[in-house]
Amino acid sequence: MWIYEKKLQYPVRVSTCNPRLAKYLIEQYGGADGELAAALRYLNQRYTLPPKVIGLLNDIGTEELAHLEMIATMVYKLTKDATPEQLKEAGLEPHYVDHERALFYHNAAGNPFTATYIQAKGDPITDLYEDIAAEEKARATYQWIINMSDDPDLNDGLRFLREREIIHAQRFREAVEILKEERSQKKIF
Amino acid sequence: MFTTRKQYEPYISPFDPCPPIRVKTYVTAPNLYVGFQPPNLPQFPLREALMKGTLWQVFYDPYYSPYETKTKGDGS
């Protein structure tokens, strides 16, 4: 069970009404390497990993939900007051026809979220390597969004999220080290 | 120590349709170099750490768009 804190992990500021940026950001919402995929992946894998690393996946999976909420806030702020004309210019008219201004779990190309984005193999090293790859992919995605964005306030929030991906990848790498460790730590010769 | 940006020069054809990008960069984040985190690493002050996204100075590696700011994405 979770306890909800009614605030964002990091303040989300947006300087301009820019639906096109929302279109890019939705990749991190309902895309293959997005925050939803990350949260569901870790929170599901955690059951069948060795006890020493379960807590890590629990904590990171929970933090991903906080990131999901930040992305949702960014997308919402970027689109909430946009006119249908502006949405059309941003290439969001298919989204508008289906969802109006509501958020939806799909990627930047409009493909709906699918569980095939994630995996749980039951082999600890396999699952942790997938998690490391997922964090690095998310980090790269944030870089490409920052490159495409001209909104300094938004980029500030994206930089925070990207830094968290680096830390998560670091912790997953440490989890691999924990599982690699030779059993007998007392080296008596 | 290590650097978190690497560069390479791709092959440029005389028949490329677009003006060539002569130097390509990519990121090699600190998590590739540190291994299992050693104890007693330097920390940021707590309030600063909350804004930076990490408590640990060694893992702080912000990314800026090379197209937008004077702080280049290639880390220079």
Tab-separated table of N, CA and C in Angstrom, chain A residues 132-189:
chain	number	residue	atom	x	y	z
A	132	ILE	N	18.196	-1.826	-16.125
A	132	ILE	CA	19.286	-0.885	-16.426
A	132	ILE	C	19.081	-0.292	-17.818
A	133	ALA	N	18.778	-1.167	-18.783
A	133	ALA	CA	18.559	-0.688	-20.155
A	133	ALA	C	17.398	0.289	-20.209
A	134	ALA	N	16.331	-0.013	-19.462
A	134	ALA	CA	15.161	0.861	-19.459
A	134	ALA	C	15.516	2.247	-18.935
A	135	GLU	N	16.326	2.298	-17.881
A	135	GLU	CA	16.725	3.591	-17.321
A	135	GLU	C	17.582	4.372	-18.313
A	136	GLU	N	18.505	3.691	-18.977
A	136	GLU	CA	19.366	4.380	-19.944
A	136	GLU	C	18.551	4.868	-21.138
A	137	LYS	N	17.553	4.071	-21.554
A	137	LYS	CA	16.696	4.508	-22.666
A	137	LYS	C	15.878	5.733	-22.269
A	138	ALA	N	15.384	5.721	-21.040
A	138	ALA	CA	14.613	6.873	-20.572
A	138	ALA	C	15.509	8.109	-20.482
A	139	ARG	N	16.748	7.907	-20.021
A	139	ARG	CA	17.706	9.020	-19.960
A	139	ARG	C	17.927	9.608	-21.350
A	140	ALA	N	18.140	8.730	-22.322
A	140	ALA	CA	18.362	9.198	-23.697
A	140	ALA	C	17.128	9.925	-24.223
A	141	THR	N	15.935	9.380	-23.943
A	141	THR	CA	14.705	10.029	-24.403
A	141	THR	C	14.598	11.439	-23.843
A	142	TYR	N	14.936	11.605	-22.556
A	142	TYR	CA	14.899	12.947	-21.976
A	142	TYR	C	15.869	13.875	-22.693
A	143	GLN	N	17.046	13.364	-23.060
A	143	GLN	CA	18.004	14.201	-23.800
A	143	GLN	C	17.411	14.665	-25.126
A	144	TRP	N	16.745	13.741	-25.837
A	144	TRP	CA	16.204	14.110	-27.150
A	144	TRP	C	15.048	15.103	-26.987
A	145	ILE	N	14.267	14.946	-25.908
A	145	ILE	CA	13.182	15.916	-25.695
A	145	ILE	C	13.766	17.286	-25.351
A	146	ILE	N	14.813	17.298	-24.511
A	146	ILE	CA	15.467	18.570	-24.164
A	146	ILE	C	16.015	19.230	-25.434
A	147	ASN	N	16.572	18.432	-26.336
A	147	ASN	CA	17.078	18.984	-27.596
A	147	ASN	C	15.970	19.622	-28.430
A	148	MET	N	14.773	19.036	-28.376
A	148	MET	CA	13.665	19.517	-29.196
A	148	MET	C	12.929	20.681	-28.530
A	149	SER	N	13.152	20.875	-27.239
A	149	SER	CA	12.361	21.847	-26.475
A	149	SER	C	13.058	23.193	-26.393
A	150	ASP	N	12.269	24.276	-26.509
A	150	ASP	CA	12.828	25.614	-26.343
A	150	ASP	C	12.253	26.279	-25.105
A	151	ASP	N	11.731	25.462	-24.196
A	151	ASP	CA	11.107	25.982	-22.988
A	151	ASP	C	12.043	25.763	-21.807
A	152	PRO	N	12.754	26.828	-21.340
A	152	PRO	CA	13.757	26.640	-20.280
A	152	PRO	C	13.175	26.115	-18.971
A	153	ASP	N	11.952	26.547	-18.637
A	153	ASP	CA	11.343	26.079	-17.386
A	153	ASP	C	11.034	24.591	-17.459
A	154	LEU	N	10.497	24.175	-18.588
A	154	LEU	CA	10.184	22.763	-18.782
A	154	LEU	C	11.471	21.933	-18.757
A	155	ASN	N	12.508	22.429	-19.441
A	155	ASN	CA	13.776	21.710	-19.488
A	155	ASN	C	14.366	21.511	-18.104
A	156	ASP	N	14.123	22.474	-17.211
A	156	ASP	CA	14.602	22.367	-15.843
A	156	ASP	C	14.019	21.121	-15.177
A	157	GLY	N	12.718	20.919	-15.340
A	157	GLY	CA	12.067	19.733	-14.790
A	157	GLY	C	12.551	18.456	-15.471
A	158	LEU	N	12.744	18.538	-16.789
A	158	LEU	CA	13.210	17.359	-17.529
A	158	LEU	C	14.629	16.975	-17.103
A	159	ARG	N	15.449	17.987	-16.794
A	159	ARG	CA	16.812	17.705	-16.336
A	159	ARG	C	16.809	16.957	-15.002
A	160	PHE	N	15.882	17.362	-14.137
A	160	PHE	CA	15.747	16.658	-12.860
A	160	PHE	C	15.377	15.188	-13.101
A	161	LEU	N	14.377	14.978	-13.962
A	161	LEU	CA	13.943	13.601	-14.240
A	161	LEU	C	15.072	12.779	-14.857
A	162	ARG	N	15.840	13.408	-15.749
A	162	ARG	CA	16.957	12.702	-16.380
A	162	ARG	C	18.013	12.313	-15.341
A	163	GLU	N	18.283	13.226	-14.406
A	163	GLU	CA	19.259	12.913	-13.363
A	163	GLU	C	18.801	11.709	-12.532
A	164	ARG	N	17.505	11.635	-12.276
A	164	ARG	CA	16.981	10.493	-11.518
A	164	ARG	C	17.194	9.181	-12.270
A	165	GLU	N	17.098	9.237	-13.609
A	165	GLU	CA	17.328	8.021	-14.402
A	165	GLU	C	18.760	7.541	-14.203
A	166	ILE	N	19.708	8.490	-14.147
A	166	ILE	CA	21.112	8.120	-13.935
A	166	ILE	C	21.269	7.406	-12.589
A	167	ILE	N	20.627	7.982	-11.569
A	167	ILE	CA	20.731	7.385	-10.229
A	167	ILE	C	20.091	5.995	-10.212
A	168	HIS	N	18.925	5.868	-10.851
A	168	HIS	CA	18.257	4.560	-10.863
A	168	HIS	C	19.127	3.513	-11.559
A	169	ALA	N	19.720	3.890	-12.693
A	169	ALA	CA	20.588	2.944	-13.399
A	169	ALA	C	21.758	2.537	-12.495
A	170	GLN	N	22.315	3.518	-11.768
A	170	GLN	CA	23.399	3.232	-10.831
A	170	GLN	C	22.964	2.204	-9.790
A	171	ARG	N	21.773	2.398	-9.233
A	171	ARG	CA	21.309	1.486	-8.174
A	171	ARG	C	21.024	0.096	-8.733
A	172	PHE	N	20.495	0.023	-9.953
A	172	PHE	CA	20.270	-1.299	-10.562
A	172	PHE	C	21.603	-2.000	-10.827
A	173	ARG	N	22.610	-1.201	-11.242
A	173	ARG	CA	23.930	-1.803	-11.445
A	173	ARG	C	24.479	-2.333	-10.123
A	174	GLU	N	24.241	-1.592	-9.040
A	174	GLU	CA	24.685	-2.060	-7.726
A	174	GLU	C	23.942	-3.332	-7.324
A	175	ALA	N	22.650	-3.405	-7.696
A	175	ALA	CA	21.868	-4.612	-7.390
A	175	ALA	C	22.489	-5.830	-8.073
A	176	VAL	N	22.940	-5.654	-9.306
A	176	VAL	CA	23.615	-6.746	-10.006
A	176	VAL	C	24.868	-7.157	-9.237
A	177	GLU	N	25.624	-6.146	-8.756
A	177	GLU	CA	26.840	-6.451	-7.991
A	177	GLU	C	26.508	-7.255	-6.732
A	178	ILE	N	25.395	-6.885	-6.074
A	178	ILE	CA	24.987	-7.610	-4.858
A	178	ILE	C	24.703	-9.083	-5.191
A	179	LEU	N	24.009	-9.300	-6.317
A	179	LEU	CA	23.640	-10.675	-6.672
A	179	LEU	C	24.842	-11.470	-7.188
A	180	LYS	N	25.851	-10.767	-7.720
A	180	LYS	CA	27.056	-11.436	-8.233
A	180	LYS	C	27.967	-11.925	-7.112
A	181	GLU	N	27.858	-11.250	-5.973
A	181	GLU	CA	28.801	-11.419	-4.876
A	181	GLU	C	28.991	-12.892	-4.510
A	182	GLU	N	30.246	-13.296	-4.327
A	182	GLU	CA	30.533	-14.665	-3.895
A	182	GLU	C	30.034	-14.855	-2.469
A	183	ARG	N	29.530	-16.034	-2.194
A	183	ARG	CA	28.869	-16.299	-0.918
A	183	ARG	C	29.764	-16.062	0.296
A	184	SER	N	30.932	-16.714	0.316
A	184	SER	CA	31.759	-16.686	1.526
A	184	SER	C	32.603	-15.410	1.555
A	185	GLN	N	32.093	-14.449	2.312
A	185	GLN	CA	32.818	-13.191	2.390
A	185	GLN	C	34.018	-13.289	3.314
A	186	LYS	N	33.965	-14.241	4.276
A	186	LYS	CA	35.108	-14.399	5.184
A	186	LYS	C	36.193	-15.163	4.443
A	187	LYS	N	37.217	-14.431	4.061
A	187	LYS	CA	38.284	-15.092	3.310
A	187	LYS	C	39.377	-15.536	4.279
A	188	ILE	N	39.265	-16.777	4.724
A	188	ILE	CA	40.272	-17.311	5.653
A	188	ILE	C	41.130	-18.323	4.903
A	189	PHE	N	42.415	-18.081	4.913
A	189	PHE	CA	43.297	-18.982	4.167
A	189	PHE	C	44.170	-19.784	5.131
